[in-house]
Amino acid sequence: MKKIGFIDYFLDEWHAEKYPNWIKEATGGGMQVAYAYGKIDSPSGKTNAEWCAAHGVELLDSIEAVVERSDYLVVLSPDHPEYHEELCQLPLRSGKPTYVDKTFAPDRETAIRLFELAARHGTPICSTSALRYAAEYAEAAALEVATLHSVGPGRFENYAIHQIEPLIALMGGSPDRVMSIGTSEAPALLIGFADGRQAAIHHFGWECPFAMTLNDREGHAHTLKVDSDFFAVFIRQMAAFFETAEPLVAPAETIAIVSVIEYGLRAMQTPHEWVAIPTTA
């Protein structure tokens, strides 16, 4: 059995709650979460010790101990990516395959530093939104997409990646500008690409499903509503990354995704004006 170590800001959060059983089931017990570290106890839930006791995971008192004893590493903190750089320092020096939960980094420069650190130490690293693996989006991957309109729920700060990552995966190319076209209650972005194409994302209430309508290069429309179990596919992909050490997403694409989020937030300060996005790492 290969042992996985969790490294988190605090362990009592949704991803840490779900991943252990999903990983065990997806690998037939071949991979299991064995060790965990949390920087702080949850401000509003179980302590790290209580979480570990509930999941049969050994709580360790340092990131160094988790890195040393684990075969594979998962840096979580999905709603606090501002801690990823701190939490990743030892994992990315370890040479052990390391998955970093969404959103990979709070800004472009941090994302570049993390990839450079991993590269210097020969550490396989990847990060992705689980929505990338929705069957409905995968089926559209063969299309040459001219434009698309995406909708989904959640706050922009921690849910934008679930629309932006599939958008960039399907559109291809390099996003080089962004414009805020929404409101504070319903954020929306128009994203421009270097080849002149454009696409949009819109955030609505929690009742809004993830969906998109796209036009292919021949002018045909395709409407995609996500009903598939994308998390199951995502977990299998994570396990494959651990086994092969082959990243699921190219670093340049992850940097582009983080850049759209960062510059999208900047664009919200000057609505209806294009904000340029750097396109070289």
Coordinates of C-alpha atoms in Angstrom, one line a residue:
M1 CA 0.0 0.0 0.0
K2 CA 1.2 3.5 -0.9
K3 CA 0.8 6.1 1.8
I4 CA -0.5 9.6 1.2
G5 CA 0.2 12.5 3.4
F6 CA -2.2 15.4 3.8
I7 CA -0.8 18.9 4.5
D8 CA -3.5 21.5 5.2
Y9 CA -4.2 24.9 6.7
F10 CA -6.8 23.0 8.9
L11 CA -8.0 19.5 8.3
D12 CA -11.8 19.9 9.0
E13 CA -12.8 21.0 5.5
W14 CA -14.8 19.5 2.7
H15 CA -12.0 18.2 0.5
A16 CA -10.0 16.6 3.3
E17 CA -13.3 15.1 4.5
K18 CA -14.1 13.4 1.2
Y19 CA -10.7 12.6 -0.4
P20 CA -9.6 9.7 1.9
N21 CA -12.5 7.4 1.2
W22 CA -12.6 8.4 -2.5
I23 CA -8.9 7.6 -2.9
K24 CA -9.2 4.3 -1.1
E25 CA -12.2 3.2 -3.2
A26 CA -10.6 4.4 -6.5
T27 CA -7.4 2.5 -5.9
G28 CA -8.9 -0.6 -4.3
G29 CA -7.0 0.2 -1.1
G30 CA -3.7 0.5 -3.0
M31 CA -3.4 4.1 -1.9
Q32 CA -4.6 5.4 1.4
V33 CA -4.3 8.6 3.4
A34 CA -2.0 7.6 6.3
Y35 CA -0.6 10.9 7.7
A36 CA -1.8 14.5 8.1
Y37 CA -0.7 17.9 9.3
G38 CA -2.7 21.0 9.9
K39 CA -1.2 24.4 10.5
I40 CA -4.1 25.4 12.8
D41 CA -7.2 23.8 14.2
S42 CA -10.5 24.6 12.4
P43 CA -11.9 27.9 13.7
S44 CA -15.4 26.4 13.6
G45 CA -15.2 22.6 13.5
K46 CA -13.2 19.6 14.6
T47 CA -9.7 20.0 15.8
N48 CA -7.0 18.4 13.7
A49 CA -6.7 15.6 16.3
E50 CA -10.5 15.0 16.2
W51 CA -10.4 14.9 12.4
C52 CA -7.6 12.4 12.3
A53 CA -9.3 10.2 14.9
A54 CA -12.5 10.2 12.9
H55 CA -10.6 9.1 9.7
G56 CA -8.1 6.7 11.1
V57 CA -5.2 9.0 10.0
E58 CA -2.1 9.6 12.1
L59 CA -1.7 13.2 13.0
L60 CA 2.0 14.4 12.8
D61 CA 3.4 17.5 14.3
S62 CA 5.3 18.9 11.3
I63 CA 5.2 19.1 7.6
E64 CA 8.7 17.6 7.6
A65 CA 7.4 14.4 9.3
V66 CA 4.5 14.0 6.8
V67 CA 6.9 14.5 3.8
E68 CA 9.4 12.0 5.2
R69 CA 6.9 9.2 5.9
S70 CA 4.6 9.5 2.9
D71 CA 5.0 8.2 -0.6
Y72 CA 2.8 10.9 -2.2
L73 CA 1.7 14.3 -0.9
V74 CA -1.4 16.3 -1.1
V75 CA -1.3 20.0 -0.2
L76 CA -4.9 21.0 0.5
S77 CA -6.1 24.3 1.9
P78 CA -8.6 24.7 -1.0
D79 CA -10.2 27.8 0.3
H80 CA -7.0 29.4 1.5
P81 CA -4.6 29.3 -1.4
E82 CA -2.6 32.1 0.2
Y83 CA -1.0 29.5 2.4
H84 CA 0.0 27.2 -0.5
E85 CA 3.5 28.7 -0.9
E86 CA 4.2 28.2 2.8
L87 CA 2.8 24.7 3.0
C88 CA 4.5 23.6 -0.3
Q89 CA 8.1 24.5 0.6
L90 CA 9.2 21.1 1.9
P91 CA 6.9 19.0 -0.3
L92 CA 8.3 20.6 -3.4
R93 CA 11.8 20.0 -2.3
S94 CA 11.1 16.3 -1.6
G95 CA 11.1 14.8 -5.1
K96 CA 7.8 13.0 -4.2
P97 CA 4.7 13.5 -6.5
T98 CA 2.8 16.4 -5.0
Y99 CA -0.8 17.4 -5.8
V100 CA -1.7 20.9 -4.8
D101 CA -5.4 21.5 -4.4
K102 CA -7.4 24.2 -6.2
T103 CA -6.8 27.1 -6.4
F104 CA -3.1 26.5 -7.1
A105 CA -1.9 29.9 -6.1
P106 CA -3.4 33.3 -5.2
D107 CA -1.5 35.1 -8.0
R108 CA 0.6 34.5 -11.1
E109 CA 4.0 35.3 -9.5
T110 CA 3.4 32.8 -6.7
A111 CA 2.4 30.1 -9.2
I112 CA 5.6 30.7 -11.2
R113 CA 7.7 30.5 -8.0
L114 CA 6.1 27.2 -7.0
F115 CA 6.7 25.5 -10.4
E116 CA 10.3 26.8 -10.4
L117 CA 10.8 25.4 -6.9
A118 CA 9.5 22.0 -7.9
A119 CA 11.5 22.0 -11.1
R120 CA 14.8 22.7 -9.2
H121 CA 14.2 19.7 -7.0
G122 CA 12.8 17.3 -9.6
T123 CA 9.4 17.1 -7.8
P124 CA 6.4 16.1 -9.9
I125 CA 3.7 18.6 -9.3
C126 CA 0.2 19.3 -10.6
S127 CA -3.0 21.1 -9.7
T128 CA -6.4 21.1 -11.3
S129 CA -10.1 21.8 -10.8
A130 CA -12.2 18.6 -10.6
L131 CA -14.6 20.2 -13.1
R132 CA -11.9 19.7 -15.8
Y133 CA -13.0 16.0 -15.7
A134 CA -16.7 16.4 -16.2
A135 CA -17.7 13.9 -18.9
E136 CA -19.8 16.6 -20.6
Y137 CA -16.7 18.8 -21.1
A138 CA -14.5 15.9 -22.0
E139 CA -16.9 15.0 -24.9
A140 CA -16.5 18.6 -26.2
A141 CA -12.7 18.4 -26.2
A142 CA -12.6 17.3 -29.8
L143 CA -14.4 20.4 -31.0
E144 CA -12.6 23.5 -32.3
V145 CA -14.2 26.1 -30.0
A146 CA -14.7 29.6 -31.3
T147 CA -16.4 31.0 -28.2
L148 CA -18.2 29.8 -25.1
H149 CA -20.4 31.1 -22.3
S150 CA -20.0 29.5 -18.9
V151 CA -22.2 29.7 -15.8
G152 CA -21.8 28.3 -12.3
P153 CA -22.4 28.9 -8.6
G154 CA -20.2 30.1 -5.8
R155 CA -18.0 33.0 -4.8
F156 CA -15.6 34.2 -7.5
E157 CA -12.6 34.0 -5.1
N158 CA -12.7 30.2 -4.6
Y159 CA -15.1 29.0 -7.4
A160 CA -13.9 30.9 -10.4
I161 CA -11.4 28.2 -11.2
H162 CA -14.2 25.7 -11.8
Q163 CA -15.4 27.8 -14.8
I164 CA -12.0 29.2 -15.9
E165 CA -10.1 25.9 -16.1
P166 CA -12.6 24.1 -18.3
L167 CA -12.9 27.2 -20.4
I168 CA -9.2 27.4 -21.1
A169 CA -8.9 23.7 -21.6
L170 CA -11.6 23.8 -24.3
M171 CA -10.6 27.1 -25.9
G172 CA -6.9 26.4 -26.0
G173 CA -4.5 29.2 -26.7
S174 CA -3.4 32.0 -24.4
P175 CA -5.8 34.4 -22.6
D176 CA -4.2 37.9 -22.8
R177 CA -6.9 40.2 -21.5
V178 CA -9.9 40.3 -19.2
M179 CA -12.9 42.6 -18.6
S180 CA -15.3 42.7 -15.7
I181 CA -18.9 42.6 -17.1
G182 CA -20.8 41.6 -14.0
T183 CA -21.9 43.0 -10.6
S184 CA -20.7 42.5 -7.0
E185 CA -23.6 40.1 -6.5
A186 CA -23.1 38.2 -9.8
P187 CA -19.5 38.5 -11.0
A188 CA -18.8 37.9 -14.6
L189 CA -15.7 38.1 -16.8
L190 CA -15.1 38.5 -20.6
I191 CA -11.8 36.7 -21.4
G192 CA -9.9 37.6 -24.5
F193 CA -7.4 35.4 -26.3
A194 CA -4.3 36.3 -28.3
D195 CA -5.9 35.0 -31.5
G196 CA -8.9 37.3 -31.1
R197 CA -11.4 34.8 -29.7
Q198 CA -13.4 35.6 -26.6
A199 CA -15.3 33.7 -23.9
A200 CA -17.3 34.6 -20.8
I201 CA -18.0 33.2 -17.3
H202 CA -20.8 34.2 -15.0
H203 CA -21.3 33.4 -11.3
F204 CA -24.8 33.1 -10.0
G205 CA -26.4 31.7 -6.8
W206 CA -25.7 28.2 -5.3
E207 CA -28.8 26.9 -7.2
C208 CA -27.0 27.5 -10.5
P209 CA -25.5 24.3 -12.1
F210 CA -22.2 24.3 -13.9
A211 CA -23.0 24.6 -17.6
M212 CA -21.8 26.2 -20.8
T213 CA -22.9 26.9 -24.3
L214 CA -20.3 27.0 -27.0
N215 CA -20.0 27.6 -30.7
D216 CA -17.6 25.5 -32.7
R217 CA -15.6 26.9 -35.7
E218 CA -18.4 25.8 -38.1
G219 CA -21.0 27.9 -36.2
H220 CA -22.8 25.0 -34.5
A221 CA -24.0 25.5 -30.9
H222 CA -23.5 22.9 -28.1
T223 CA -25.1 23.3 -24.7
L224 CA -23.4 21.3 -21.9
K225 CA -24.9 20.9 -18.4
V226 CA -22.7 19.0 -15.9
D227 CA -24.5 16.0 -14.4
S228 CA -21.7 13.5 -14.4
D229 CA -19.7 12.4 -11.4
F230 CA -16.6 14.5 -12.2
F231 CA -15.1 14.0 -8.7
A232 CA -14.8 10.2 -9.3
V233 CA -12.9 10.8 -12.5
F234 CA -10.7 13.5 -10.9
I235 CA -9.7 11.1 -8.0
R236 CA -8.7 8.4 -10.5
Q237 CA -6.6 11.0 -12.4
M238 CA -4.9 12.1 -9.2
A239 CA -4.0 8.5 -8.4
A240 CA -2.7 8.1 -12.0
F241 CA -0.5 11.1 -11.4
F242 CA 0.9 9.6 -8.3
E243 CA 1.7 6.4 -10.1
T244 CA 3.2 7.9 -13.2
A245 CA 4.6 11.2 -11.9
E246 CA 3.2 12.7 -15.2
P247 CA 1.4 16.0 -14.5
L248 CA -2.3 16.2 -15.3
V249 CA -2.0 19.8 -16.6
A250 CA 0.9 21.6 -18.1
P251 CA 2.4 24.2 -15.8
A252 CA 1.9 27.0 -18.4
E253 CA -1.8 26.3 -18.5
T254 CA -2.1 26.4 -14.7
I255 CA -0.2 29.7 -14.6
A256 CA -2.6 31.0 -17.3
I257 CA -5.6 30.0 -15.2
V258 CA -4.2 31.6 -12.1
S259 CA -3.4 34.7 -14.1
V260 CA -7.0 35.1 -15.3
I261 CA -8.3 34.8 -11.7
E262 CA -5.7 37.4 -10.5
Y263 CA -6.3 39.9 -13.3
G264 CA -10.0 39.2 -13.2
L265 CA -10.1 40.5 -9.7
R266 CA -8.1 43.6 -10.8
A267 CA -10.5 44.1 -13.6
M268 CA -13.4 44.2 -11.1
Q269 CA -11.9 47.5 -9.9
T270 CA -12.4 49.1 -13.3
P271 CA -15.6 47.5 -14.9
H272 CA -16.0 47.4 -18.7
E273 CA -12.3 48.1 -19.3
W274 CA -9.9 45.6 -20.7
V275 CA -7.0 44.6 -18.4
A276 CA -4.0 43.0 -20.0
I277 CA -2.8 39.6 -18.7
P278 CA 0.9 38.7 -19.0
T279 CA 1.4 35.8 -21.3
T280 CA 5.0 34.7 -20.6
A281 CA 6.3 33.0 -17.5

